[in-house]
Coordinates of C-alpha atoms and ligand atoms in Angstrom, one line a residue:
M405 CA 27.7 58.6 65.1
K406 CA 25.3 59.3 62.3
L407 CA 27.0 57.0 59.9
N408 CA 23.9 55.0 59.0
Q409 CA 21.9 57.8 57.5
K410 CA 24.8 59.3 55.6
S411 CA 25.9 56.1 53.9
Q412 CA 22.5 55.0 52.5
P413 CA 21.7 52.9 50.6
M414 CA 24.2 51.0 52.8
L415 CA 23.9 50.6 56.6
N416 CA 27.6 51.2 57.1
P417 CA 30.0 53.1 54.9
I418 CA 32.7 50.4 54.2
I419 CA 32.3 48.9 50.7
A420 CA 34.5 45.9 50.1
A421 CA 35.7 45.8 46.5
L422 CA 35.4 42.2 45.3
D423 CA 38.3 42.5 42.9
V424 CA 38.7 38.7 42.2
D425 CA 38.3 36.6 39.1
T426 CA 36.0 33.8 40.0
R427 CA 32.4 33.4 41.2
E428 CA 33.5 31.1 44.0
Q429 CA 36.1 33.6 45.4
A430 CA 33.6 36.5 45.2
L431 CA 30.8 34.6 47.0
K432 CA 33.2 33.2 49.6
L433 CA 34.3 36.8 50.4
A434 CA 30.7 38.1 50.3
D435 CA 29.6 35.4 52.7
E436 CA 32.5 36.1 55.1
L437 CA 32.0 39.8 55.0
A438 CA 28.2 40.1 54.7
D439 CA 27.4 41.1 58.3
V440 CA 30.5 43.3 58.6
V441 CA 30.6 45.6 55.6
G442 CA 28.0 47.9 54.2
G443 CA 28.1 46.6 50.6
F444 CA 30.2 45.0 47.9
K445 CA 31.7 46.5 44.8
V446 CA 32.0 44.5 41.6
G447 CA 33.7 45.6 38.5
P448 CA 34.2 44.5 34.9
R449 CA 36.4 41.4 35.8
L450 CA 33.4 39.8 37.5
C451 CA 30.6 41.4 35.4
L452 CA 32.2 40.2 32.1
R453 CA 32.6 36.7 33.3
Y454 CA 29.4 36.1 35.2
G455 CA 27.0 39.0 34.4
Q456 CA 23.8 39.7 36.1
E457 CA 23.6 36.2 37.7
L458 CA 26.5 36.9 39.9
V459 CA 25.3 40.5 40.7
K460 CA 22.0 39.0 41.9
E461 CA 23.9 36.4 44.0
V462 CA 26.0 39.1 45.6
A463 CA 23.0 41.4 46.0
A464 CA 21.4 38.7 48.1
R465 CA 24.2 39.2 50.6
G466 CA 24.3 43.0 50.6
P467 CA 24.0 46.2 48.5
V468 CA 26.0 46.0 45.3
F469 CA 28.0 48.8 43.8
I470 CA 28.7 48.1 40.1
D471 CA 31.8 50.0 39.2
N472 CA 32.0 49.8 35.4
K473 CA 32.7 53.5 35.0
H474 CA 30.7 54.1 31.9
F475 CA 32.1 56.7 29.5
D476 CA 30.2 56.6 26.3
I477 CA 27.5 58.4 24.3
P478 CA 24.5 59.4 26.5
S479 CA 22.1 56.7 25.2
T480 CA 24.6 53.9 25.6
M481 CA 25.3 55.0 29.2
E482 CA 21.7 55.1 30.0
A483 CA 21.1 51.6 28.7
A484 CA 24.1 50.3 30.6
V485 CA 23.0 51.9 33.9
R486 CA 19.4 50.5 33.4
A487 CA 20.9 47.1 32.9
S488 CA 22.9 47.4 36.1
F489 CA 19.8 48.5 38.0
E490 CA 17.9 45.6 36.7
A491 CA 20.7 43.2 37.7
G492 CA 20.3 44.5 41.3
A493 CA 22.8 47.3 41.7
S494 CA 22.3 49.9 44.4
L495 CA 25.2 52.1 43.2
V496 CA 26.8 52.4 39.7
T497 CA 29.6 54.6 38.3
V498 CA 29.9 56.8 35.2
H499 CA 32.7 59.2 34.3
A500 CA 32.1 62.9 35.0
L501 CA 34.3 63.6 31.9
S502 CA 31.4 62.2 29.8
G503 CA 30.0 65.7 29.8
R504 CA 26.9 67.7 30.6
E505 CA 24.4 66.0 28.3
A506 CA 25.3 62.5 29.5
L507 CA 25.3 63.6 33.2
S508 CA 21.9 65.3 32.9
K509 CA 20.5 62.0 31.5
M510 CA 22.0 60.2 34.4
A511 CA 20.4 62.7 36.8
A512 CA 17.0 62.0 35.3
L513 CA 17.6 58.3 35.3
E514 CA 18.6 58.3 39.0
K515 CA 15.5 60.2 39.9
E516 CA 13.3 57.7 38.0
L517 CA 15.0 54.5 39.2
S518 CA 15.4 55.6 42.8
Q519 CA 11.7 55.7 43.1
K520 CA 11.6 52.0 42.8
R521 CA 14.3 51.3 45.4
P522 CA 17.4 53.1 46.9
F523 CA 19.7 53.7 43.9
R524 CA 22.5 56.1 43.2
I525 CA 24.6 57.0 40.1
L526 CA 28.0 58.2 41.0
A527 CA 30.3 60.3 38.7
V528 CA 34.0 59.4 38.9
T529 CA 36.0 62.6 38.9
I530 CA 39.7 61.8 38.6
L531 CA 41.0 58.3 39.2
T532 CA 42.8 57.9 42.5
S533 CA 45.6 56.0 40.8
W534 CA 46.6 59.3 39.0
D535 CA 48.8 61.9 40.5
E536 CA 50.3 65.1 39.0
H537 CA 52.9 63.0 37.1
S538 CA 50.8 60.2 35.7
V539 CA 47.6 62.2 34.8
P540 CA 47.2 62.2 31.0
G541 CA 48.9 65.2 29.3
V542 CA 45.6 66.8 28.3
L543 CA 44.7 67.2 31.9
K544 CA 48.1 68.6 33.0
Q545 CA 47.3 72.2 32.3
Q546 CA 45.9 72.6 35.8
P547 CA 46.2 70.8 39.1
I548 CA 44.2 67.6 39.7
S549 CA 42.3 69.3 42.5
Q550 CA 41.1 72.0 40.2
H551 CA 39.8 69.4 37.7
V552 CA 38.0 67.6 40.5
V553 CA 36.3 70.8 41.7
E554 CA 35.3 71.7 38.1
L555 CA 34.0 68.2 37.4
A556 CA 32.1 68.2 40.7
D557 CA 30.5 71.5 39.8
L558 CA 29.5 70.1 36.4
V559 CA 28.0 67.0 38.2
I560 CA 26.0 69.3 40.5
S561 CA 24.7 71.6 37.8
S562 CA 23.7 68.6 35.7
G563 CA 21.5 67.5 38.6
M564 CA 23.5 64.5 39.8
T565 CA 24.1 63.9 43.5
G566 CA 27.1 61.7 44.0
V567 CA 30.8 61.5 43.0
V568 CA 33.8 59.3 43.5
C569 CA 36.9 61.2 44.5
S570 CA 40.2 60.8 46.3
P571 CA 40.1 61.2 50.1
H572 CA 42.5 64.2 49.5
E573 CA 39.7 66.1 47.7
L574 CA 37.1 65.7 50.4
D575 CA 37.9 69.0 51.9
L576 CA 37.3 70.7 48.6
L577 CA 34.0 68.9 48.0
Q578 CA 32.5 68.4 51.5
N579 CA 30.3 71.5 51.5
K580 CA 28.7 71.0 48.1
G581 CA 26.0 68.6 49.4
L582 CA 27.3 65.6 47.4
Y583 CA 27.3 62.0 48.4
L584 CA 31.1 61.4 48.4
V585 CA 32.6 57.9 47.8
T586 CA 36.3 57.5 48.2
P587 CA 38.6 54.6 47.2
G588 CA 42.3 54.9 48.1
I589 CA 41.6 54.0 51.8
R590 CA 44.5 52.5 53.7
F591 CA 45.9 52.0 57.2
S592 CA 49.4 53.4 57.3
M593 CA 50.9 49.9 57.5
D594 CA 49.0 48.7 54.4
S595 CA 50.7 48.5 51.0
L596 CA 49.6 51.2 48.6
G597 CA 49.4 49.0 45.4
D598 CA 48.9 51.4 42.5
Q599 CA 47.0 54.0 44.6
K600 CA 48.7 57.3 44.9
R601 CA 46.4 59.6 46.9
V602 CA 45.4 57.6 50.0
M603 CA 44.0 58.2 53.5
G604 CA 43.0 56.3 56.6
P605 CA 39.3 55.4 57.2
Y606 CA 38.8 57.5 60.3
E607 CA 40.3 60.6 58.6
A608 CA 38.2 60.1 55.4
I609 CA 34.9 59.8 57.3
K610 CA 35.8 62.8 59.4
G611 CA 36.7 64.6 56.3
G612 CA 33.2 64.2 54.9
A613 CA 33.1 60.9 53.0
S614 CA 29.8 59.2 52.8
A615 CA 31.2 55.8 51.9
L616 CA 34.7 54.2 51.6
V617 CA 35.8 51.6 49.1
V618 CA 38.4 49.2 50.4
G619 CA 39.8 46.5 48.1
R620 CA 43.2 44.8 48.4
P621 CA 43.8 45.5 52.1
I622 CA 40.7 43.4 52.9
I623 CA 40.6 40.8 50.1
E624 CA 44.3 40.1 50.1
S625 CA 44.4 39.8 53.9
R626 CA 45.0 36.5 55.6
N627 CA 41.7 37.0 57.4
P628 CA 39.4 39.3 55.3
R629 CA 36.7 39.3 57.9
E630 CA 39.0 40.4 60.7
T631 CA 40.6 43.1 58.5
A632 CA 37.1 44.4 57.4
T633 CA 36.1 44.6 61.0
D634 CA 39.3 46.6 61.8
Y635 CA 38.3 49.0 59.0
V636 CA 34.7 49.4 60.4
M637 CA 36.0 49.8 64.0
A638 CA 38.5 52.4 62.8
L639 CA 35.6 54.6 61.7
Y640 CA 34.9 55.3 65.3
E641 CA 38.4 55.6 66.6
K642 CA 41.6 56.8 65.0
K643 CA 44.1 53.9 64.4
Ligands
C5P2007 O1 42.5 47.7 46.3 P1 42.0 49.1 46.5 O2 41.5 49.4 47.9 O3 43.0 50.1 45.9 O4 40.7 49.2 45.5 C1 40.1 50.3 45.2 C2 39.0 50.0 44.3 O5 38.3 51.2 44.0 C3 39.3 49.3 43.0 O6 38.3 48.4 42.7 C4 39.3 50.5 41.9 O7 38.9 50.0 40.7 C5 38.3 51.4 42.5 N1 38.4 52.8 42.2 C6 39.6 53.6 42.4 N2 39.6 54.9 42.0 C7 38.6 55.5 41.5 C8 37.4 54.8 41.3 C9 37.3 53.4 41.7 O8 40.5 53.0 43.0 N3 38.6 56.8 41.2

């Protein structure tokens, strides 16, 4: 399988979301998972408590995806993404809803920074915890799938190359040449948590995903390493 090339800057496409509150928990998980998963996602709950020191420590164990989903004026977004890059991130997220001017700035920034080392800026389309009922009223005039396609087209025409989407939108986006990252990945026996639009790892990769974010099924498992291994193995064989 040509997974390795497709998931760059990670060697395998499973990204473990380190959605925990302490440095000790995060590094324990990172140590356990380092040779199994392709990278680690850290979000505001760790970044706000431990900042770039922790990002550096995690980055010593594997590529880091900083998922702070910036949605701000373009200059503030640029400064935040630069700070994430300097901390050691290989992937960062911004919101596609931040608009063309911000996204064009992100495209130029990705081009500049990725000359120093592999680096991607991903635009979040519509959160996977939203469905047609829970999506905010202003977005209810058309189906989520249509918003996702329009936002992806905006991302592309702004010059960016990657998005975060639900696995259920992969078929709509897979021929657009984007790097596609999907959370909302579950085996059928896993609990959904607050995710609404989910899919199994095999189906998501087959459907065109470049990388998959898996959080609670791995980190809340009794044996995170074994569960992460199950997710990696499932990329090759339907489970
Ligand atoms: O625990 P679970 O596998 O649902 O974790 C998914 C992770 O992906 C969480 O850290 C969440 O913040 C993130 N995420 C998401 N939906 C998006 C973007 C990121 O669930 N659209």
